[in-house]
Amino acid sequence: MLVPQDVAARARFLREEIERHNYLYYVLDEPEIPDAEYDKMFRELGRLEAEYPLLATPDSPTRRVGAAPLAEFSHLTHRVPMLSLSNAFEDEEVAAFDRRVREGLGVEVVEYAVDPKFDGLAISLIYENGILVQGATRGDGDTGEEVTTNLRTIKAIPLRLHTANPPQLLEVRGEVLILKADFEKLNRQQREKGEKEFANPRNAAAGSLRQLDPRITATRPLTFFAYGLGSVEGVNLPRKLNAVMDYLEALRVPVCRERRVVQGVEGLLDYYRMIGARREGLPYDIDGVVYKVNDLDSQERLGYVSRAPRFAVAHKFPAQEAMTELLGIDVQVGRTGALTPVARLKPVFVGGATVSNATLHNEDEIRRKDVRIGDTVIVRRAGDVIPEVVGVVPGMRHSGAQEYSLLEQYPVCPVCGSHVIRLPDEAAARCSGGLFCPAQRKQAILHFASRRAMDIEGMGDKLVDQLVDKELIHTPADLYKLGMNTLANLDRMAEKSAINTLAAIEASKNTTLARFIFALGIRNVGEATAKDLARHFGGMAALMAADEGALQQVP
Ligand code: IVH
């Protein structure tokens, strides 16, 4: 059926508007309109296409929802092979890479385009005259799997390049991944549905992209970042990689914000440290950074060794996960009495440090991960986060591995002997001893003195251990009764530090009401609630006089 001109124009308008909003929402993270408005346009376009099937072009956003399942993926040969990168781990290896490049080009200083090394999976996107016509996985580098329909469901990937003047052929290469926040949400949903959780964002992304049923892929929060080009025809591109990436950005192909241009080996190592420091805060997982010679003619001159370019290298971060043996399980009693099971591990180097203890969180987590003593476990140490046991390697379990029950091991608190109880709606088993329990007492005092609470400098765990073990103090209030004689007689306490500690205790009297309330360590009263309480009541007397009704008035 022929399409009336005004209908065709309306459909074109809707396609462009919807794709512009996809870009605003999925790439720039700056939505302009409410979801309902977007849905309305989407439904209108769907209706027009149902009435006039000729309107359903391959670049229509309605194509993103997924088509009928495939029996299998077909294979295709990449026009230009998708190579791998050689790795560097140490600064010296980076210096050697830069030296080889300088010598190869006969120059003093080399300019590099640098970006994060995304921990996802490599894909190729073919645009013919600006329209996405084919997408494939990397596969073995020579041949990959054709996953066009699945890639079309990824809203960050443009179905049409944003230009009036598209090249005949443009092959965009980059990485499909799942953002960390979306991964947490996805796993929560899997849990609620009673389905298997994914081990990490990379596995989730790979599993989602390699679905034979594109409708499943469409429900997964995949996204995409470009890092380069494959084959190109019918356009004269700039001869610097960073300018090519700017060109892609103008075409509304997602490129990452963290890419930079730097000079020489110092520039490379500064970038590595900068990204390393920001790694935890980045929205996606990375496993290093990639350095590429910025000048494309120089890239060609340098060429390749076997399967890897001489003009690029991946500088990897130390692995954040490692395997080791679980020797036993200890417990720690926290400030609120919670018993935290702590894995005693055969020491292992991970995330840049040797780890011999890692948290197992609580009894349910031990059960959920089916962790047994003697198992080979995976330990994760990421940035400043406390190392944790993320799972076991089931294939390496031997017959002697022992199941563990925290409540059976500890019917009473290992520190004070009070009963251990687990309330039905709580994950933690707790010592019921309260401040009678020296462990809870120590933690309560440490919390009271901590930087964000009363900020008593010098009141660290060694000192608090002694004060509590020698029964010199029982509650935080007792800190204010300490004198010079008591302190100066403690181990490792010189007169000078005793004077300083007393001065810090004295100075802490001059604090804010909010800090003081927070310092008391009341369950569920964190810093924000403490501030609310302080603002509302204005003083201790009013707060102490408040009954339940008065507390409920706090905004
Ligand atoms: S550039 C000539 N840049 O790393 C090779 N690759 O070992 C050009 N990767 O599977 C590759 N982030 O998918 C490049 N910012 C980045 C990357 C990156 C991740 C992956 C790529 C490939 C592997 C190469």
Coordinates of C-alpha atoms and ligand atoms in Angstrom, one line a residue:
M1 CA 0.0 0.0 0.0
L2 CA 1.4 3.4 -1.0
V3 CA 2.2 5.7 1.9
P4 CA 0.6 9.2 1.8
Q5 CA 3.2 11.9 2.0
D6 CA 2.1 13.4 5.3
V7 CA 2.1 10.0 6.9
A8 CA 5.6 9.3 5.7
A9 CA 6.8 12.6 7.0
R10 CA 5.2 12.0 10.3
A11 CA 6.9 8.6 10.6
R12 CA 10.2 10.1 9.7
F13 CA 9.7 12.8 12.4
L14 CA 8.8 10.1 15.0
R15 CA 11.8 7.9 14.1
E16 CA 14.2 10.9 14.5
E17 CA 12.6 12.1 17.7
I18 CA 12.6 8.7 19.3
E19 CA 16.2 8.1 18.4
R20 CA 17.1 11.6 19.7
H21 CA 15.5 10.8 23.0
N22 CA 17.2 7.4 23.1
Y23 CA 20.5 9.2 22.7
L24 CA 19.6 11.7 25.4
Y25 CA 18.5 9.0 27.8
Y26 CA 20.9 6.1 27.1
V27 CA 24.1 7.8 26.1
L28 CA 24.1 11.3 27.6
D29 CA 22.0 10.3 30.6
E30 CA 20.1 13.6 30.3
P31 CA 16.5 12.7 29.5
E32 CA 14.3 15.6 28.3
I33 CA 10.8 14.2 28.4
P34 CA 8.9 11.9 30.8
D35 CA 8.8 8.1 29.9
A36 CA 5.1 8.4 29.1
E37 CA 5.6 10.9 26.3
Y38 CA 8.3 8.7 24.8
D39 CA 6.0 5.7 25.0
K40 CA 3.2 7.7 23.3
M41 CA 5.5 8.5 20.3
F42 CA 6.7 4.9 20.2
R43 CA 3.1 3.5 20.0
E44 CA 2.1 6.0 17.4
L45 CA 5.0 5.0 15.2
G46 CA 4.1 1.3 15.8
R47 CA 0.5 2.0 14.6
L48 CA 1.7 3.8 11.5
E49 CA 4.0 1.0 10.6
A50 CA 1.3 -1.6 11.2
E51 CA -0.9 0.3 8.8
Y52 CA 1.8 1.0 6.2
P53 CA 4.4 -1.8 6.4
L54 CA 6.6 0.0 3.9
L55 CA 7.4 2.5 6.8
A56 CA 9.1 -0.2 8.8
T57 CA 12.6 0.6 7.7
P58 CA 15.6 -1.2 9.2
D59 CA 16.5 2.0 11.1
S60 CA 13.1 2.3 12.8
P61 CA 13.3 2.3 16.6
T62 CA 10.4 -0.3 16.6
R63 CA 13.0 -2.8 15.4
R64 CA 14.7 -2.6 18.7
V65 CA 12.2 -4.7 20.6
G66 CA 13.5 -8.0 19.1
A67 CA 12.3 -10.3 16.4
A68 CA 11.6 -14.1 16.3
P69 CA 14.2 -16.4 17.8
L70 CA 16.9 -17.9 15.7
A71 CA 17.8 -21.6 15.5
E72 CA 21.5 -20.7 15.5
F73 CA 23.8 -17.7 14.7
S74 CA 25.4 -17.5 11.3
H75 CA 29.1 -16.9 11.0
L76 CA 30.7 -14.1 9.1
T77 CA 34.2 -13.1 8.2
H78 CA 35.4 -9.7 9.3
R79 CA 36.5 -7.4 6.5
V80 CA 39.5 -6.4 8.6
P81 CA 40.5 -8.9 11.3
M82 CA 39.7 -7.9 14.9
L83 CA 43.0 -8.2 16.6
S84 CA 44.0 -8.6 20.2
L85 CA 46.3 -6.3 22.2
S86 CA 49.5 -7.2 24.0
N87 CA 49.5 -6.6 27.7
A88 CA 51.7 -4.6 30.0
F89 CA 51.6 -5.0 33.8
E90 CA 54.6 -3.0 35.0
D91 CA 55.7 0.6 34.4
E92 CA 58.9 -0.8 32.8
E93 CA 56.9 -2.7 30.2
V94 CA 55.1 0.5 29.3
A95 CA 58.4 2.3 29.0
A96 CA 59.7 -0.5 26.8
F97 CA 56.6 -0.2 24.6
D98 CA 57.1 3.6 24.3
R99 CA 60.8 3.1 23.5
R100 CA 59.9 0.6 20.6
V101 CA 57.4 3.1 19.2
R102 CA 59.9 6.0 19.4
E103 CA 62.6 3.9 17.7
G104 CA 60.2 2.6 15.1
L105 CA 59.1 6.1 14.2
G106 CA 62.4 7.8 14.8
V107 CA 60.9 10.5 17.0
E108 CA 61.6 11.9 20.5
V109 CA 58.2 12.1 22.0
V110 CA 55.0 10.2 20.9
E111 CA 51.5 11.4 21.2
Y112 CA 49.0 8.8 22.4
A113 CA 45.2 8.5 22.4
V114 CA 44.3 6.7 25.6
D115 CA 41.1 5.2 27.0
P116 CA 39.8 2.7 29.6
K117 CA 40.0 -1.0 28.7
F118 CA 36.3 -1.9 29.0
D119 CA 35.6 -5.3 30.5
G120 CA 32.8 -6.3 28.1
L121 CA 32.8 -8.0 24.7
A122 CA 34.1 -6.7 21.4
I123 CA 31.7 -6.2 18.5
S124 CA 31.7 -4.8 15.0
L125 CA 28.9 -2.6 13.6
I126 CA 28.5 -2.1 9.9
Y127 CA 26.8 1.1 8.7
E128 CA 26.0 1.3 5.0
N129 CA 25.1 4.8 3.9
G130 CA 24.5 5.6 7.5
I131 CA 22.1 2.7 8.3
L132 CA 23.1 -0.1 10.7
V133 CA 22.9 -3.2 8.5
Q134 CA 25.0 -5.7 10.3
G135 CA 26.6 -6.4 13.7
A136 CA 28.9 -9.2 14.8
T137 CA 30.8 -10.5 17.7
R138 CA 34.6 -10.7 17.6
G139 CA 34.7 -14.5 17.6
D140 CA 38.2 -15.7 16.9
G141 CA 39.1 -12.3 15.4
D142 CA 38.7 -13.6 11.8
T143 CA 35.2 -14.8 11.9
G144 CA 32.4 -13.9 14.4
E145 CA 28.8 -14.5 14.9
E146 CA 26.2 -12.4 13.3
V147 CA 24.1 -10.8 16.1
T148 CA 22.5 -7.9 14.2
T149 CA 19.0 -8.3 15.7
N150 CA 20.3 -8.5 19.2
L151 CA 22.6 -5.5 18.7
R152 CA 19.6 -3.5 17.4
T153 CA 17.9 -3.9 20.8
I154 CA 20.7 -1.9 22.4
K155 CA 19.4 1.6 22.6
A156 CA 22.8 3.3 22.9
I157 CA 23.7 1.9 19.4
P158 CA 22.4 4.3 16.7
L159 CA 20.3 2.6 14.0
R160 CA 21.2 5.5 11.8
L161 CA 24.2 7.8 11.9
H162 CA 23.4 11.3 12.8
T163 CA 24.6 13.0 9.6
A164 CA 23.2 14.3 6.4
N165 CA 26.3 13.0 4.6
P166 CA 27.0 9.5 5.7
P167 CA 29.9 7.5 4.4
Q168 CA 29.2 4.5 2.0
L169 CA 30.6 2.2 4.6
L170 CA 31.7 2.7 8.2
E171 CA 32.6 -0.2 10.5
V172 CA 32.5 0.9 14.1
R173 CA 34.2 -1.2 16.7
G174 CA 33.7 -1.2 20.4
E175 CA 32.6 -3.0 23.4
V176 CA 29.1 -4.1 24.6
L177 CA 28.8 -4.0 28.4
I178 CA 26.4 -3.6 31.3
L179 CA 26.9 -0.7 33.7
K180 CA 27.6 -1.7 37.3
A181 CA 24.3 -0.2 38.6
D182 CA 22.2 -1.9 35.9
F183 CA 24.0 -5.2 36.8
E184 CA 23.0 -4.9 40.4
K185 CA 19.4 -4.3 39.4
L186 CA 19.5 -7.2 36.9
N187 CA 20.7 -9.6 39.5
R188 CA 18.1 -8.4 42.0
Q189 CA 15.4 -9.2 39.4
Q190 CA 17.0 -12.6 38.7
R191 CA 16.9 -13.3 42.4
E192 CA 13.2 -12.2 42.7
K193 CA 12.3 -14.4 39.8
G194 CA 14.2 -17.3 41.3
E195 CA 16.6 -17.4 38.4
K196 CA 20.3 -17.8 38.4
E197 CA 22.3 -14.7 39.2
F198 CA 25.2 -13.6 36.9
A199 CA 28.7 -13.8 38.3
N200 CA 29.7 -10.3 37.0
P201 CA 28.7 -7.7 34.4
R202 CA 30.9 -9.1 31.7
N203 CA 29.3 -12.6 31.9
A204 CA 25.9 -11.0 32.0
A205 CA 26.6 -8.9 28.9
A206 CA 28.0 -11.9 27.0
G207 CA 25.1 -14.1 28.0
S208 CA 22.6 -11.5 27.0
L209 CA 24.2 -10.8 23.6
R210 CA 24.4 -14.4 22.7
Q211 CA 20.7 -15.1 23.2
L212 CA 19.0 -16.8 20.2
D213 CA 15.8 -15.0 21.2
P214 CA 16.3 -11.3 20.7
R215 CA 13.3 -10.5 22.8
I216 CA 15.3 -11.7 25.8
T217 CA 18.3 -9.5 24.8
A218 CA 15.9 -6.6 24.6
T219 CA 15.1 -6.9 28.3
R220 CA 18.7 -6.8 29.3
P221 CA 20.4 -3.4 30.1
L222 CA 23.2 -3.6 27.6
T223 CA 25.1 -0.6 26.5
F224 CA 28.0 0.2 24.1
F225 CA 31.1 2.3 23.8
A226 CA 33.1 2.7 20.6
Y227 CA 36.9 2.6 20.6
G228 CA 37.8 2.6 17.0
L229 CA 37.0 1.8 13.4
G230 CA 37.3 -1.2 11.0
S231 CA 36.8 -0.8 7.3
V232 CA 35.8 2.5 5.9
E233 CA 34.7 3.5 2.3
G234 CA 33.6 6.7 0.7
V235 CA 34.8 9.3 3.3
N236 CA 38.1 11.1 4.1
L237 CA 38.5 10.8 7.8
P238 CA 40.9 12.8 9.9
R239 CA 44.4 11.2 10.4
K240 CA 44.4 11.4 14.2
L241 CA 42.6 8.8 16.2
N242 CA 41.2 11.3 18.7
A243 CA 39.7 13.3 15.8
V244 CA 38.1 10.1 14.4
M245 CA 36.6 9.5 17.8
D246 CA 35.3 13.1 17.9
Y247 CA 33.7 12.4 14.5
L248 CA 32.0 9.3 15.8
E249 CA 30.8 11.3 18.8
A250 CA 29.2 13.8 16.4
L251 CA 27.5 10.9 14.6
R252 CA 26.0 10.1 18.1
V253 CA 28.0 6.9 18.4
P254 CA 28.7 6.5 22.1
V255 CA 32.3 7.1 23.0
C256 CA 33.5 7.3 26.6
R257 CA 34.1 10.5 28.5
E258 CA 37.4 9.3 29.9
R259 CA 39.4 9.2 26.7
R260 CA 42.3 11.6 26.5
V261 CA 45.4 12.6 24.4
V262 CA 48.7 12.5 26.3
Q263 CA 52.4 12.9 25.4
G264 CA 55.2 10.4 26.1
V265 CA 55.5 7.7 28.7
E266 CA 54.9 10.1 31.6
G267 CA 51.6 11.0 30.1
L268 CA 50.7 7.3 29.8
L269 CA 51.6 6.5 33.4
D270 CA 49.8 9.6 34.8
Y271 CA 46.7 8.5 32.9
Y272 CA 47.0 4.9 34.3
R273 CA 47.2 6.3 37.8
M274 CA 44.4 8.8 37.3
I275 CA 42.0 6.1 36.0
G276 CA 43.2 3.6 38.6
A277 CA 42.2 6.1 41.3
R278 CA 38.8 6.6 39.7
R279 CA 38.2 3.0 38.8
E280 CA 35.7 2.2 41.6
G281 CA 33.7 5.3 40.9
L282 CA 33.4 4.7 37.1
P283 CA 30.0 3.5 36.0
Y284 CA 31.4 0.5 34.2
D285 CA 34.0 -2.3 34.9
I286 CA 37.4 -1.9 33.4
D287 CA 40.5 -4.1 33.6
G288 CA 43.1 -1.6 32.6
V289 CA 43.7 1.2 30.1
V290 CA 44.7 1.1 26.4
Y291 CA 47.4 3.2 24.8
K292 CA 47.3 3.8 21.1
V293 CA 49.6 5.9 18.9
N294 CA 47.4 8.9 18.0
D295 CA 48.7 9.5 14.5
L296 CA 47.1 7.0 12.1
D297 CA 49.8 7.1 9.5
S298 CA 52.3 6.3 12.2
Q299 CA 50.1 3.4 13.2
E300 CA 50.3 2.0 9.7
R301 CA 54.1 2.4 9.6
L302 CA 54.5 0.5 12.9
G303 CA 52.2 -2.3 11.7
Y304 CA 51.7 -5.6 13.5
V305 CA 53.5 -8.5 15.1
S306 CA 51.5 -11.8 14.7
R307 CA 48.0 -10.9 16.0
A308 CA 48.7 -7.7 17.8
P309 CA 49.4 -4.1 16.7
R310 CA 52.8 -2.6 17.5
F311 CA 51.1 0.8 17.9
A312 CA 48.9 -0.1 20.9
V313 CA 49.2 -1.9 24.2
A314 CA 46.8 -2.7 27.1
H315 CA 48.2 -1.6 30.5
K316 CA 46.3 -4.0 32.9
F317 CA 45.3 -3.3 36.5
P318 CA 46.2 -6.0 39.1
A319 CA 43.5 -8.7 39.0
Q320 CA 40.8 -8.0 41.6
E321 CA 39.9 -11.7 42.0
A322 CA 42.0 -14.7 42.8
M323 CA 41.6 -18.3 43.9
T324 CA 42.8 -19.6 47.2
E325 CA 42.0 -22.2 49.9
L326 CA 39.5 -21.6 52.7
L327 CA 41.4 -22.8 55.8
G328 CA 38.7 -22.0 58.4
I329 CA 36.1 -19.5 59.5
D330 CA 36.4 -17.1 62.5
V331 CA 33.9 -14.6 63.7
Q332 CA 34.1 -11.0 64.6
V333 CA 31.7 -9.3 66.9
G334 CA 30.7 -5.8 65.7
R335 CA 29.5 -2.7 67.4
T336 CA 25.8 -3.8 67.3
G337 CA 26.7 -7.3 68.3
A338 CA 26.5 -8.7 64.8
L339 CA 28.6 -11.8 64.4
T340 CA 30.4 -11.6 61.0
P341 CA 32.0 -14.8 59.7
V342 CA 35.5 -14.1 58.5
A343 CA 37.3 -16.5 56.1
R344 CA 40.8 -17.5 57.1
L345 CA 42.6 -18.0 53.8
K346 CA 45.8 -19.3 52.5
P347 CA 47.5 -16.0 51.8
V348 CA 47.0 -14.8 48.2
F349 CA 48.1 -11.8 46.2
V350 CA 45.0 -10.0 44.9
G351 CA 44.1 -6.4 43.9
G352 CA 47.7 -5.4 44.7
A353 CA 48.0 -6.8 48.2
T354 CA 48.3 -10.0 50.1
V355 CA 45.0 -11.1 51.6
S356 CA 44.6 -13.7 54.4
N357 CA 41.2 -12.7 55.7
A358 CA 38.0 -11.9 53.9
T359 CA 34.5 -11.3 55.0
L360 CA 31.8 -13.9 54.4
H361 CA 29.1 -11.4 55.3
N362 CA 26.6 -13.6 57.2
E363 CA 25.2 -17.1 57.6
D364 CA 22.8 -16.7 54.6
E365 CA 25.6 -15.7 52.3
I366 CA 27.6 -18.8 53.3
R367 CA 24.6 -20.9 52.6
R368 CA 23.7 -19.2 49.3
K369 CA 27.2 -19.5 48.0
D370 CA 27.5 -23.0 49.5
V371 CA 30.9 -22.2 51.0
R372 CA 32.6 -25.1 52.8
I373 CA 35.8 -25.2 54.8
G374 CA 38.6 -26.7 52.6
D375 CA 37.0 -25.3 49.4
T376 CA 38.8 -23.4 46.8
V377 CA 37.2 -20.0 46.9
I378 CA 37.3 -16.8 44.8
V379 CA 38.4 -13.8 46.8
R380 CA 37.8 -10.3 45.6
R381 CA 39.7 -7.2 46.8
A382 CA 38.6 -4.0 45.0
G383 CA 40.0 -0.6 46.0
D384 CA 39.3 0.3 49.6
V385 CA 36.5 -2.2 49.9
I386 CA 37.0 -5.0 52.6
P387 CA 38.1 -8.2 50.8
E388 CA 35.2 -10.7 50.4
V389 CA 34.7 -14.3 49.4
V390 CA 32.5 -14.1 46.3
G391 CA 32.1 -17.8 45.6
V392 CA 33.5 -21.2 45.5
V393 CA 35.0 -23.2 42.6
P394 CA 32.7 -26.2 42.7
G395 CA 34.8 -28.3 40.4
M396 CA 37.7 -28.1 42.8
R397 CA 35.8 -29.3 45.9
H398 CA 37.3 -32.4 47.6
S399 CA 35.4 -34.9 49.7
G400 CA 36.7 -33.6 53.0
A401 CA 35.1 -30.1 52.6
Q402 CA 33.0 -29.3 55.7
E403 CA 29.7 -27.5 55.8
Y404 CA 29.6 -24.7 58.4
S405 CA 26.8 -23.3 60.5
L406 CA 27.5 -20.1 62.4
L407 CA 24.7 -20.6 65.0
E408 CA 25.8 -24.2 65.7
Q409 CA 29.4 -23.1 66.1
Y410 CA 28.5 -20.1 68.3
P411 CA 25.4 -20.7 70.4
V412 CA 27.0 -18.1 72.7
C413 CA 29.2 -15.1 72.0
P414 CA 32.9 -16.1 71.7
V415 CA 33.9 -12.9 73.5
C416 CA 31.4 -12.5 76.4
G417 CA 29.5 -15.8 76.5
S418 CA 26.0 -14.1 76.1
H419 CA 23.4 -15.9 74.0
V420 CA 23.6 -15.5 70.3
I421 CA 20.2 -14.8 68.7
R422 CA 19.0 -14.3 65.2
L423 CA 15.8 -12.4 64.8
P424 CA 13.5 -13.8 62.0
D425 CA 13.7 -10.6 59.9
E426 CA 17.5 -10.1 60.2
A427 CA 20.4 -11.5 58.3
A428 CA 22.8 -11.1 61.2
A429 CA 23.1 -13.3 64.2
R430 CA 23.9 -11.1 67.2
C431 CA 25.4 -11.3 70.6
S432 CA 22.8 -10.3 73.1
G433 CA 25.3 -8.9 75.6
G434 CA 25.1 -5.3 74.6
L435 CA 27.7 -3.1 76.3
F436 CA 28.4 -6.0 78.7
C437 CA 30.3 -7.6 75.8
P438 CA 33.8 -6.3 75.6
A439 CA 33.8 -6.6 71.8
Q440 CA 30.7 -4.4 71.5
R441 CA 32.1 -2.1 74.1
K442 CA 35.3 -1.6 72.2
Q443 CA 33.5 -1.0 68.9
A444 CA 31.1 1.4 70.5
I445 CA 34.0 3.4 72.0
L446 CA 35.9 3.4 68.7
H447 CA 32.8 4.5 66.9
F448 CA 32.2 7.3 69.5
A449 CA 35.8 8.5 69.0
S450 CA 35.9 8.1 65.2
R451 CA 36.6 11.0 62.8
R452 CA 33.0 11.6 61.7
A453 CA 31.7 11.3 65.3
M454 CA 33.6 13.0 68.2
D455 CA 36.8 13.0 66.3
I456 CA 39.2 12.1 69.1
E457 CA 42.6 11.8 67.4
G458 CA 44.8 9.0 68.8
M459 CA 41.9 6.9 70.1
G460 CA 42.7 3.9 67.9
D461 CA 42.0 0.2 68.3
K462 CA 45.3 -0.6 70.2
L463 CA 44.6 2.0 72.8
V464 CA 40.9 1.1 73.1
D465 CA 41.8 -2.6 73.5
Q466 CA 44.0 -1.8 76.4
L467 CA 41.5 0.5 78.1
V468 CA 38.7 -2.0 77.9
D469 CA 40.8 -5.1 78.6
K470 CA 42.3 -3.5 81.8
E471 CA 38.8 -2.4 82.7
L472 CA 39.9 1.2 82.8
I473 CA 36.8 2.3 80.9
H474 CA 33.3 0.7 80.4
T475 CA 31.4 3.3 78.4
P476 CA 32.3 6.2 76.1
A477 CA 31.5 8.5 79.0
D478 CA 34.4 7.1 80.9
L479 CA 36.8 8.6 78.4
Y480 CA 36.2 11.9 80.0
K481 CA 37.4 10.6 83.4
L482 CA 40.8 9.4 82.1
G483 CA 43.8 11.1 83.7
M484 CA 47.5 11.5 82.9
N485 CA 48.5 8.7 85.3
T486 CA 46.3 6.1 83.8
L487 CA 47.2 6.9 80.2
A488 CA 51.0 7.3 80.7
N489 CA 51.1 3.8 82.3
L490 CA 49.8 2.0 79.3
D491 CA 52.0 0.0 76.9
R492 CA 53.4 2.0 74.0
M493 CA 52.2 5.3 75.5
A494 CA 54.8 7.9 75.9
E495 CA 54.1 11.0 78.0
K496 CA 53.9 13.1 74.9
S497 CA 51.2 11.0 73.3
A498 CA 49.3 10.8 76.6
I499 CA 49.2 14.6 76.7
N500 CA 48.0 14.8 73.1
T501 CA 45.3 12.2 73.7
L502 CA 44.0 14.0 76.7
A503 CA 44.0 17.3 74.8
A504 CA 42.0 15.5 72.0
I505 CA 39.5 14.2 74.5
E506 CA 39.1 17.6 76.0
A507 CA 38.7 19.3 72.5
S508 CA 36.0 16.8 71.6
K509 CA 33.7 18.3 74.2
N510 CA 33.4 21.2 71.8
T511 CA 31.4 19.4 69.2
T512 CA 28.0 19.8 67.4
L513 CA 24.8 18.2 68.6
A514 CA 24.5 16.2 65.4
R515 CA 28.0 14.6 65.8
F516 CA 27.3 13.8 69.4
I517 CA 24.0 12.1 68.5
F518 CA 25.7 10.1 65.8
A519 CA 28.6 9.2 68.2
L520 CA 26.1 7.5 70.5
G521 CA 25.8 4.7 67.9
I522 CA 22.1 4.2 68.2
R523 CA 20.9 1.5 65.7
N524 CA 19.5 3.1 62.6
V525 CA 20.7 6.5 63.5
G526 CA 23.4 7.3 61.0
E527 CA 24.8 10.7 60.2
A528 CA 21.8 12.0 58.2
T529 CA 19.3 11.0 60.9
A530 CA 21.5 12.5 63.6
K531 CA 21.5 15.8 61.7
D532 CA 17.7 15.7 61.3
L533 CA 17.3 15.0 65.1
A534 CA 19.7 17.8 66.0
R535 CA 17.9 20.3 63.8
H536 CA 14.5 19.3 65.0
F537 CA 15.1 19.1 68.8
G538 CA 17.9 21.7 69.1
G539 CA 19.3 20.3 72.3
M540 CA 19.9 17.1 74.3
A541 CA 17.2 17.8 76.9
A542 CA 14.4 18.1 74.3
L543 CA 15.7 14.9 72.5
M544 CA 15.8 12.9 75.7
A545 CA 12.3 14.0 76.7
A546 CA 10.9 13.0 73.3
D547 CA 8.4 10.1 73.2
E548 CA 7.5 8.0 70.2
G549 CA 5.0 10.5 68.9
A550 CA 7.5 13.4 69.2
L551 CA 10.1 11.4 67.3
Q552 CA 7.5 10.7 64.5
Q553 CA 7.2 14.4 64.0
V554 CA 10.9 14.6 62.8
P555 CA 10.8 15.5 59.1
Ligands
IVH1 S1 41.6 -1.0 20.9 C1 44.0 -3.3 17.4 N1 40.5 0.0 23.0 O1 40.5 -5.4 24.2 C2 43.2 -3.6 18.6 N2 40.4 -2.4 22.7 O2 42.8 -7.2 23.6 C3 42.4 -2.4 18.9 N3 39.1 -3.5 24.4 O3 38.8 -7.6 22.4 C4 41.7 -2.6 20.2 N4 38.6 -1.7 25.6 O4 37.5 -5.6 22.7 C5 40.7 -1.2 22.3 N5 39.5 1.0 24.8 C6 39.8 -0.1 24.1 C7 39.3 -1.4 24.5 C8 39.7 -2.5 23.8 C9 38.5 -3.1 25.5 C10 39.2 -5.0 24.1 C11 38.8 -5.3 22.7 C12 39.6 -6.5 22.3 C13 40.6 -6.6 23.4 C14 42.0 -6.5 22.8

